[in-house]
Short mmCIF file of C-alpha atoms and ligand atoms in Angstrom, two decimals:
data_model
loop_
_atom_site.label_atom_id
_atom_site.label_comp_id
_atom_site.label_asym_id
_atom_site.label_seq_id
_atom_site.Cartn_x
_atom_site.Cartn_y
_atom_site.Cartn_z
CA MET M 26 -5.04 9.85 -12.89
CA LYS M 27 -6.70 5.86 -12.84
CA PHE M 28 -4.98 3.06 -14.19
CA VAL M 29 -7.06 3.62 -17.36
CA ASP M 30 -5.49 7.00 -17.96
CA TYR M 31 -2.21 4.48 -18.17
CA SER M 32 -1.25 2.67 -21.72
CA PHE M 33 -1.33 0.44 -20.35
CA ASP M 34 -2.11 -3.08 -22.18
CA GLN M 35 -5.91 -4.51 -21.70
CA GLY M 36 -5.17 -7.63 -20.46
CA LEU M 37 -3.05 -5.71 -17.76
CA LEU M 38 -5.89 -3.27 -17.73
CA GLU M 39 -8.06 -6.36 -17.03
CA ALA M 40 -5.94 -7.84 -14.41
CA ILE M 41 -5.73 -4.33 -12.01
CA ASP M 42 -9.50 -3.50 -12.36
CA ALA M 43 -10.39 -7.54 -10.98
CA MET M 44 -7.85 -6.61 -8.35
CA GLY M 45 -10.16 -3.23 -6.78
CA TYR M 46 -7.95 -1.18 -7.70
CA GLU M 47 -9.22 2.01 -9.93
CA THR M 48 -6.31 4.99 -8.44
CA PRO M 49 -3.19 4.93 -7.99
CA THR M 50 -2.24 5.22 -4.65
CA PRO M 51 0.47 8.55 -4.29
CA VAL M 52 3.67 5.55 -4.64
CA GLN M 53 2.29 4.04 -7.35
CA GLU M 54 1.38 7.09 -9.21
CA ALA M 55 5.02 9.02 -8.19
CA VAL M 56 6.71 6.13 -9.32
CA LEU M 57 4.95 5.01 -12.53
CA GLY M 58 5.92 7.54 -15.32
CA PRO M 59 9.36 7.42 -14.71
CA ILE M 60 9.87 3.66 -14.22
CA LEU M 61 7.89 3.59 -17.11
CA GLU M 62 10.42 5.84 -19.35
CA ARG M 63 13.28 3.04 -18.17
CA ARG M 64 14.99 5.18 -15.70
CA ASP M 65 17.24 4.51 -12.62
CA LEU M 66 14.83 4.71 -9.13
CA ILE M 67 15.67 4.91 -5.62
CA GLY M 68 11.60 4.91 -3.86
CA CYS M 69 11.78 5.27 0.20
CA ALA M 70 7.98 4.27 1.12
CA GLN M 71 6.87 1.97 3.32
CA THR M 72 4.56 -1.32 3.12
CA GLY M 73 0.74 -0.74 2.70
CA THR M 74 1.99 1.83 0.08
CA GLY M 75 0.90 -0.08 -2.09
CA LYS M 76 4.81 0.38 -3.57
CA THR M 77 4.32 -3.80 -5.40
CA ALA M 78 1.64 -2.84 -7.51
CA ALA M 79 3.84 -0.01 -8.17
CA TYR M 80 7.26 -1.50 -10.11
CA LEU M 81 5.49 -4.82 -10.66
CA ILE M 82 2.37 -2.85 -13.00
CA PRO M 83 4.54 -0.60 -15.45
CA ILE M 84 7.22 -4.44 -14.89
CA LEU M 85 4.05 -6.73 -16.65
CA ASN M 86 3.57 -3.99 -19.18
CA GLN M 87 6.95 -4.18 -20.36
CA ILE M 88 7.17 -8.22 -20.86
CA ILE M 89 3.51 -7.65 -22.17
CA THR M 90 4.59 -5.27 -24.95
CA ASN M 91 8.30 -6.01 -25.33
CA PRO M 92 9.02 -9.68 -24.98
CA GLY M 93 12.50 -10.57 -23.78
CA LYS M 94 14.15 -13.64 -24.18
CA GLY M 95 14.21 -16.03 -20.64
CA THR M 96 14.56 -14.37 -17.73
CA SER M 97 13.89 -10.61 -17.76
CA ALA M 98 12.91 -9.30 -13.84
CA ILE M 99 14.28 -10.64 -11.01
CA ILE M 100 12.89 -9.15 -7.38
CA ILE M 101 14.88 -9.54 -4.48
CA ALA M 102 12.91 -9.66 -1.57
CA PRO M 103 14.51 -9.88 2.68
CA THR M 104 12.59 -12.50 4.06
CA ARG M 105 10.11 -15.51 2.11
CA GLU M 106 7.31 -14.26 3.48
CA LEU M 107 8.20 -10.76 1.69
CA ALA M 108 8.89 -12.61 -1.77
CA MET M 109 4.90 -15.30 -1.19
CA GLN M 110 3.20 -11.82 -1.28
CA ILE M 111 5.32 -9.84 -3.85
CA ASP M 112 4.81 -13.23 -5.77
CA GLN M 113 0.70 -13.02 -5.10
CA GLN M 114 0.44 -9.40 -6.64
CA ILE M 115 2.05 -10.89 -9.71
CA VAL M 116 -0.15 -13.86 -10.05
CA GLY M 117 -3.38 -11.32 -9.65
CA LEU M 118 -2.03 -9.10 -11.56
CA ALA M 119 -1.24 -10.99 -14.46
CA TYR M 120 -4.09 -13.11 -14.92
CA PHE M 121 -3.94 -11.68 -18.17
CA LEU M 122 -1.20 -11.95 -18.97
CA SER M 123 1.46 -15.20 -20.63
CA ILE M 124 3.71 -13.76 -18.11
CA SER M 125 4.73 -16.36 -16.09
CA SER M 126 7.03 -15.80 -12.62
CA MET M 127 8.17 -18.31 -10.27
CA ALA M 128 9.08 -17.23 -6.33
CA VAL M 129 12.44 -18.80 -4.91
CA TYR M 130 13.74 -18.99 -1.34
CA GLY M 131 14.76 -20.32 0.73
CA GLY M 132 14.74 -22.21 3.93
CA GLY M 133 13.62 -25.91 1.14
CA ASP M 134 14.69 -29.42 1.47
CA ALA M 135 16.67 -31.17 -1.25
CA VAL M 136 13.39 -31.88 -3.42
CA ASP M 137 13.07 -27.79 -3.46
CA TYR M 138 16.46 -27.42 -4.30
CA ASP M 139 15.93 -29.54 -7.59
CA LEU M 140 12.56 -28.28 -8.01
CA HIS M 141 13.83 -24.73 -7.67
CA ARG M 142 16.59 -25.72 -10.51
CA LYS M 143 14.31 -27.62 -12.70
CA ALA M 144 11.83 -24.48 -13.22
CA LEU M 145 14.32 -21.88 -13.09
CA MET M 146 16.13 -23.47 -16.36
CA THR M 147 12.40 -23.14 -17.69
CA GLN M 148 13.26 -19.71 -17.33
CA SER M 149 9.74 -17.55 -16.03
CA ASP M 150 9.31 -14.20 -17.42
CA ILE M 151 9.42 -12.52 -13.59
CA ILE M 152 11.98 -14.16 -10.52
CA VAL M 153 11.12 -13.02 -6.75
CA ALA M 154 14.12 -14.55 -4.88
CA THR M 155 15.73 -13.49 -0.95
CA PRO M 156 19.12 -13.11 -1.72
CA GLY M 157 21.04 -16.25 -0.41
CA LYS M 158 18.55 -18.23 -2.16
CA LEU M 159 19.11 -16.99 -6.35
CA LEU M 160 22.81 -15.83 -6.02
CA MET M 161 23.05 -20.10 -4.79
CA HIS M 162 20.97 -21.54 -8.22
CA LEU M 163 22.86 -17.99 -10.06
CA ASN M 164 26.49 -19.83 -8.60
CA MET M 165 25.11 -23.11 -10.01
CA GLY M 166 24.48 -22.51 -13.44
CA HIS M 167 20.81 -23.50 -12.66
CA LEU M 168 20.04 -19.78 -14.36
CA THR M 169 21.00 -17.89 -17.41
CA SER M 170 20.68 -13.88 -17.29
CA GLU M 171 21.59 -12.97 -19.83
CA GLY M 172 17.88 -11.75 -20.20
CA VAL M 173 16.93 -9.36 -17.40
CA ARG M 174 16.17 -5.90 -18.01
CA CYS M 175 15.11 -4.87 -14.28
CA LEU M 176 16.64 -5.48 -11.32
CA VAL M 177 14.41 -4.26 -8.28
CA LEU M 178 15.35 -4.20 -5.05
CA ASP M 179 12.58 -4.14 -2.64
CA GLU M 180 12.56 -3.81 1.68
CA ALA M 181 16.54 -2.65 0.88
CA ASP M 182 17.05 -1.64 3.92
CA ARG M 183 16.03 -4.63 5.82
CA MET M 184 18.89 -6.44 3.02
CA LEU M 185 21.91 -4.34 4.48
CA ASP M 186 20.79 -4.88 7.79
CA MET M 187 19.88 -8.32 7.64
CA GLY M 188 24.16 -8.77 5.67
CA PHE M 189 22.94 -9.62 2.52
CA ILE M 190 25.16 -6.51 0.95
CA ASP M 191 27.43 -9.17 -0.35
CA ASP M 192 24.99 -11.38 -2.20
CA ILE M 193 23.78 -8.71 -3.30
CA MET M 194 27.06 -7.29 -5.28
CA ARG M 195 26.97 -10.84 -6.32
CA ILE M 196 24.49 -11.02 -8.08
CA ILE M 197 24.39 -7.78 -9.84
CA HIS M 198 28.10 -9.57 -11.02
CA PHE M 199 25.49 -11.83 -12.79
CA LEU M 200 23.26 -9.25 -14.30
CA PRO M 201 23.59 -7.71 -17.88
CA GLU M 202 25.61 -3.87 -17.92
CA GLU M 203 22.52 -2.35 -18.95
CA ARG M 204 18.92 -2.45 -17.34
CA GLN M 205 17.08 -0.81 -15.64
CA THR M 206 17.81 -0.97 -11.49
CA LEU M 207 14.81 0.16 -8.35
CA MET M 208 15.51 -0.07 -4.80
CA PHE M 209 12.64 0.63 -2.28
CA SER M 210 13.72 0.90 1.37
CA ALA M 211 11.28 2.74 4.17
CA THR M 212 14.66 4.47 5.16
CA MET M 213 17.47 5.60 3.55
CA PRO M 214 19.96 5.56 6.03
CA PRO M 215 23.50 6.62 4.58
CA LYS M 216 24.27 3.20 3.42
CA ILE M 217 21.25 2.83 1.59
CA ARG M 218 22.65 6.40 -0.47
CA ASP M 219 25.93 4.19 -0.50
CA LEU M 220 25.09 1.46 -2.85
CA ALA M 221 22.08 3.61 -4.71
CA LYS M 222 25.81 5.32 -5.89
CA LYS M 223 27.61 1.26 -6.76
CA ILE M 224 24.46 0.04 -8.57
CA LEU M 225 22.08 3.26 -9.77
CA LYS M 226 22.59 5.21 -12.56
CA ASP M 227 21.06 8.55 -12.76
CA PRO M 228 18.28 7.43 -10.85
CA VAL M 229 14.93 9.55 -10.10
CA GLU M 230 14.39 9.50 -6.37
CA VAL M 231 10.97 9.61 -4.65
CA ASN M 232 10.43 10.09 -1.06
CA LEU M 233 7.12 9.58 0.24
CA ALA M 234 7.82 8.39 3.23
CA VAL M 235 5.23 8.85 5.41
CA SER M 236 5.41 9.40 9.55
CA LYS M 237 4.23 7.74 11.83
CA PRO M 238 1.98 9.59 14.08
CA SER M 239 3.46 10.13 17.47
CA ASP M 240 3.01 7.68 20.19
CA SER M 241 0.86 10.59 22.06
CA VAL M 242 -1.92 9.47 20.36
CA MET M 243 -4.11 6.69 21.56
CA GLN M 244 -5.89 4.82 18.83
CA ALA M 245 -8.70 2.52 18.58
CA ALA M 246 -10.89 1.47 16.66
CA TYR M 247 -14.51 0.56 16.52
CA LEU M 248 -16.51 -1.45 14.58
CA VAL M 249 -19.87 0.10 13.62
CA HIS M 250 -22.85 -0.05 10.75
CA ASP M 251 -23.01 3.02 8.74
CA LYS M 252 -25.75 3.46 10.53
CA HIS M 253 -25.52 3.70 14.42
CA LYS M 254 -22.48 6.13 13.81
CA ILE M 255 -24.01 9.36 14.29
CA ALA M 256 -25.35 7.99 17.84
CA LEU M 257 -21.67 6.11 18.93
CA ILE M 258 -21.21 9.86 18.43
CA GLY M 259 -23.30 10.77 20.65
CA HIS M 260 -22.25 7.93 22.86
CA LEU M 261 -18.89 8.70 23.00
CA LEU M 262 -19.06 12.70 23.33
CA LYS M 263 -21.91 12.83 25.58
CA GLY M 264 -21.18 13.76 29.10
CA LYS M 265 -17.40 14.03 28.65
CA ASP M 266 -16.56 18.40 27.56
CA LEU M 267 -14.80 17.96 25.11
CA LYS M 268 -14.28 20.75 22.96
CA SER M 269 -12.16 20.71 20.73
CA VAL M 270 -13.77 17.87 18.75
CA LEU M 271 -12.92 17.17 14.59
CA ILE M 272 -14.03 14.86 12.78
CA PHE M 273 -13.71 13.30 9.32
CA ALA M 274 -14.89 12.21 6.29
CA SER M 275 -13.91 11.16 2.35
CA THR M 276 -16.51 14.27 0.74
CA LYS M 277 -17.88 16.59 0.99
CA LEU M 278 -21.41 14.78 0.76
CA ALA M 279 -20.78 13.15 3.75
CA VAL M 280 -19.82 15.99 5.83
CA LYS M 281 -22.52 17.44 5.21
CA ASP M 282 -24.61 14.47 5.99
CA VAL M 283 -22.23 14.23 8.90
CA ALA M 284 -23.06 17.49 10.14
CA ARG M 285 -26.64 17.90 9.92
CA ASN M 286 -27.06 14.56 11.81
CA LEU M 287 -24.98 15.20 13.89
CA LYS M 288 -26.75 18.30 15.07
CA LYS M 289 -29.93 17.09 16.04
CA VAL M 290 -27.80 15.39 19.25
CA ILE M 291 -25.63 17.67 20.09
CA ASP M 292 -25.09 21.40 20.12
CA SER M 293 -21.67 22.69 18.76
CA VAL M 294 -21.36 21.38 15.79
CA GLU M 295 -20.11 23.09 12.54
CA GLU M 296 -18.29 22.44 9.45
CA ILE M 297 -15.77 22.78 7.25
CA HIS M 298 -16.01 21.58 2.82
CA SER M 299 -14.70 23.44 -0.45
CA ASP M 300 -18.00 24.69 -0.88
CA LEU M 301 -17.45 27.48 1.67
CA GLU M 302 -16.15 30.57 0.26
CA GLN M 303 -12.91 31.45 1.79
CA GLN M 304 -13.98 34.11 4.49
CA GLU M 305 -16.66 31.34 5.45
CA ARG M 306 -13.99 29.13 6.05
CA GLU M 307 -11.36 31.46 8.15
CA ALA M 308 -14.32 31.85 10.14
CA VAL M 309 -15.18 28.47 11.20
CA LEU M 310 -11.83 28.05 11.68
CA LEU M 311 -12.03 30.55 13.74
CA ARG M 312 -14.73 29.80 15.95
CA PHE M 313 -13.36 26.24 16.44
CA ARG M 314 -9.50 27.83 17.64
CA THR M 315 -11.15 29.31 20.02
CA GLN M 316 -13.39 27.12 21.26
CA GLN M 317 -16.16 28.97 20.16
CA THR M 318 -16.79 25.65 18.20
CA HIS M 319 -16.16 22.44 19.96
CA VAL M 320 -16.79 20.10 17.08
CA LEU M 321 -16.16 20.29 13.44
CA VAL M 322 -16.72 18.31 10.71
CA ALA M 323 -13.75 18.52 7.53
CA THR M 324 -13.20 16.92 4.13
CA ASP M 325 -9.24 15.40 4.34
CA VAL M 326 -8.41 19.07 2.27
CA LEU M 327 -9.42 21.44 4.12
CA ALA M 328 -7.88 19.53 6.82
CA ARG M 329 -4.90 19.94 5.71
CA GLY M 330 -5.04 23.48 6.58
CA ILE M 331 -6.12 23.07 10.12
CA ASP M 332 -3.22 23.54 12.43
CA ILE M 333 -4.53 24.41 15.76
CA ASP M 334 -2.43 22.99 19.41
CA THR M 335 -5.62 22.31 21.57
CA ILE M 336 -7.79 19.73 19.18
CA GLU M 337 -7.96 16.48 21.57
CA LEU M 338 -10.46 13.97 19.56
CA VAL M 339 -10.19 12.45 15.89
CA ILE M 340 -12.91 10.32 14.38
CA ASN M 341 -12.70 9.05 11.59
CA TYR M 342 -16.11 8.42 10.48
CA ASP M 343 -14.59 6.67 7.97
CA VAL M 344 -11.29 4.73 6.87
CA PRO M 345 -9.20 6.98 4.71
CA ARG M 346 -8.45 5.38 1.19
CA ASP M 347 -5.35 6.77 1.18
CA ALA M 348 -2.63 5.00 4.78
CA GLU M 349 -1.84 8.73 4.46
CA ASP M 350 -4.26 10.71 4.71
CA TYR M 351 -4.91 8.70 8.29
CA VAL M 352 -1.22 9.46 9.44
CA HIS M 353 -2.12 12.61 8.24
CA ARG M 354 -5.30 12.51 10.03
CA VAL M 355 -4.73 10.60 12.95
CA GLY M 356 -2.14 13.70 13.33
CA ARG M 357 -3.97 16.58 13.81
CA THR M 358 -4.37 16.18 17.72
CA ALA M 359 -1.46 15.20 20.18
CA ARG M 360 0.52 18.75 18.94
CA ALA M 361 2.87 20.45 20.68
CA GLU M 362 3.18 17.85 23.65
CA ARG M 363 -0.53 17.03 24.33
CA GLU M 364 -1.85 13.58 24.55
CA GLY M 365 -4.62 13.42 22.66
CA VAL M 366 -6.49 10.22 21.06
CA ALA M 367 -7.93 8.95 17.64
CA ILE M 368 -10.58 6.46 16.77
CA THR M 369 -11.95 4.99 14.13
CA PHE M 370 -15.91 3.73 12.82
CA ILE M 371 -15.09 0.76 10.39
CA ASN M 372 -17.78 -0.22 8.92
CA GLY M 373 -18.48 -4.09 7.25
CA GLU M 374 -17.70 -3.20 3.73
CA ARG M 375 -14.19 -5.09 2.08
CA ARG M 376 -12.86 -1.79 0.67
CA GLU M 377 -13.10 -0.09 4.77
CA GLN M 378 -11.53 -2.88 6.71
CA ASP M 379 -8.97 -3.70 2.99
CA SER M 380 -7.60 -0.09 4.04
CA PHE M 381 -7.24 -0.49 7.31
CA LYS M 382 -5.74 -3.10 7.56
CA ARG M 383 -3.20 -1.36 5.27
CA ILE M 384 -2.94 1.27 7.74
CA GLU M 385 -2.46 -1.16 10.06
CA GLN M 386 0.24 -2.31 8.50
CA LEU M 387 2.15 1.42 7.12
CA LEU M 388 2.10 1.60 11.04
CA GLU M 389 3.66 -1.62 11.84
CA THR M 390 0.08 -2.36 14.41
CA THR M 391 -2.66 -3.64 15.01
CA VAL M 392 -4.77 -0.02 16.52
CA TYR M 393 -6.98 -2.19 18.89
CA LYS M 394 -11.14 -2.47 17.96
CA LEU M 395 -13.30 -1.93 20.34
CA LYS M 396 -17.05 -3.08 21.45
CA THR M 397 -19.82 -0.92 20.34
CA PRO M 398 -22.30 -0.01 23.03
CA VAL M 399 -24.65 -2.23 23.70
CA GLU M 400 -27.57 -0.17 22.79
CA LEU M 401 -26.30 -0.63 19.49
CA GLY M 402 -26.34 -3.64 19.22
CA GLU M 403 -23.36 -5.56 17.31
CA GLY M 404 -20.94 -4.45 14.44
CA PRO M 405 -19.49 -5.67 12.10
CA GLU M 406 -16.87 -8.44 12.35
CA TYR M 407 -13.20 -7.09 11.03
CA ASN M 408 -12.74 -9.42 8.95
CA PRO M 409 -10.79 -7.98 5.93
CA SER M 410 -8.83 -9.61 2.97
CA ALA M 411 -5.53 -11.46 4.10
CA SER M 412 -1.92 -10.52 4.11
CA GLY M 413 -2.10 -13.13 0.88
CA GLY M 414 -3.01 -15.87 0.95
CA LYS M 415 -0.34 -18.26 1.72
CA SER M 416 1.65 -20.59 -0.40
CA ASN M 417 1.22 -24.61 -0.65
CA GLY M 418 5.10 -24.44 -2.15
CA ASN M 419 8.64 -23.42 -2.71
CA TYR M 420 8.55 -22.55 -6.01
CA LYS M 421 5.90 -21.95 -8.36
CA GLN M 422 5.62 -22.00 -12.05
CA ARG M 423 2.48 -20.65 -14.40
CA ARG M 424 1.79 -19.51 -17.27
CA PHE M 425 -2.06 -18.30 -17.44
CA SER M 426 -3.48 -16.22 -20.60
CA SER M 427 -7.26 -14.92 -21.54
CA GLY M 428 -8.02 -18.92 -23.34
CA ARG M 429 -5.33 -16.47 -26.60
CA PRO M 430 -2.06 -18.73 -26.90
CA ASN M 431 0.64 -17.52 -25.03
CA ARG M 432 3.91 -16.40 -27.08
CA LYS M 433 6.01 -19.25 -26.81
CA GLY M 434 2.76 -20.78 -28.02
CA ASN M 435 0.73 -22.73 -25.67
CA GLU M 436 -2.73 -22.59 -25.51
CA ASN M 437 -3.70 -21.65 -21.63
CA LYS M 438 -6.96 -21.67 -19.89
CA SER M 439 -7.78 -18.87 -18.25
CA ARG M 440 -8.41 -19.30 -14.23
CA LYS M 441 -10.36 -17.19 -11.50
CA PRO M 442 -8.49 -13.87 -10.71
CA ARG M 443 -6.69 -14.22 -7.07
CA GLN M 444 -8.61 -10.98 -5.22
CA ALA M 445 -5.87 -8.77 -3.79
CA ASN M 446 -5.81 -7.96 -0.48
P1 AMP H 19 1.98 -2.82 -0.46
O1 AMP H 19 2.17 -1.31 -0.67
O2 AMP H 19 3.10 -3.03 -1.78
O3 AMP H 19 1.96 -4.13 0.35
O4 AMP H 19 0.44 -3.77 -0.59
C1 AMP H 19 -0.26 -2.78 0.33
C2 AMP H 19 -2.03 -3.56 -0.46
O5 AMP H 19 -2.48 -2.66 -1.34
C3 AMP H 19 -1.94 -4.37 -1.28
O6 AMP H 19 -3.36 -5.27 -0.30
C4 AMP H 19 -2.23 -4.49 -2.26
O7 AMP H 19 -3.40 -5.60 -2.58
C5 AMP H 19 -3.32 -2.59 -1.96
N1 AMP H 19 -3.26 -1.96 -3.14
C6 AMP H 19 -1.95 -1.62 -4.41
N2 AMP H 19 -2.49 -0.44 -4.84
C7 AMP H 19 -4.05 -0.15 -4.70
C8 AMP H 19 -4.53 0.41 -5.52
N3 AMP H 19 -4.25 1.61 -6.63
N4 AMP H 19 -5.84 0.77 -4.65
C9 AMP H 19 -6.13 0.26 -3.97
N5 AMP H 19 -5.36 -0.35 -3.54
C10 AMP H 19 -3.84 -0.97 -3.72
#
């Protein structure tokens, strides 16, 4: 299902498109439905999976189709960095909507405090905040919370680790009983379950935690132009006597192409994709398993059935769109206590580079980037979109629309959407 298949507000769909999102990520696909049905939800999902947009999109849709009075949604995040990133995604997704948001986080001085106070009094539709600062303003009466219909706790496990549990419980006492509560956490330890029991009502549980690749996989990446990828594989395999190499490409067309071109430079290459009959697939897999075939080019879907312990090298001919596919691909090697190597080719396109950045975010590591051999010339630079550019203040208040009057009656200037990272 694509975003356009959901009955979202037109302006929201335009912004989703401007952000470069076409299809929901697995986390988004799993949570959009229940959130739109106004169910409480507990989601186990890491950064890098698209979880922020997963809750922002339905929240924005709700506010625009059914505007409330004052602040409608409060999002609590453990750190100012995360609060800023969430706020920046709101900027992008609300670009064509007359919805205002504000980020409130710690570390400011007296001037900041006064700015926060004044801005909070004007009641943004959405407030993104760190727990301590939000509680302080609630205690001081700077924020009226009767209109809050949705509360999000992002990275709940981190907030508990940082000792914010009391602040969170106090904040919740300020909010209406009748509300939707969404909780996202990268891990699901017992203390998170306890908190969920206390604050969620009959929640939908979504578990999309991705296990990370084992430490015995050596991961690396090459920045390489498409036209040099076949030659690079030739270079990597030359003289290595590797018996089991699995190469992934995203589409069956690409798989066929890669296999055809590889056959020109190396022996013992086969391909597997959904165009092959079941019998043929089994025969190909058997030859690969018994090492009669040394190099297999496969699509993601077909590779899910590959359970072979002896794969020495995985090559990602392209960067998978989903971080989860990356983890799955890389997990084909270094099985059963063996060591393995996983190499990803990243071309100069923004899509590939941004996808790789999301993978690194998910893995919480930077994958080592190797230089292509001299005979292939310079590869592209690694220059993905920054994970949300820098914000220049401790709070922001905005209200934009595509030139139509916003619901408070002001005419707004249209602004260019900020590119998502
Ligand atoms: P998050 O897990 O929320 O930190 O998101 C990670 C990155 O994925 C962010 O840079 C988002 O802009 C991007 N993103 C979120 N949803 C999608 C989507 N459906 N398609 C492509 N990129 C997305």
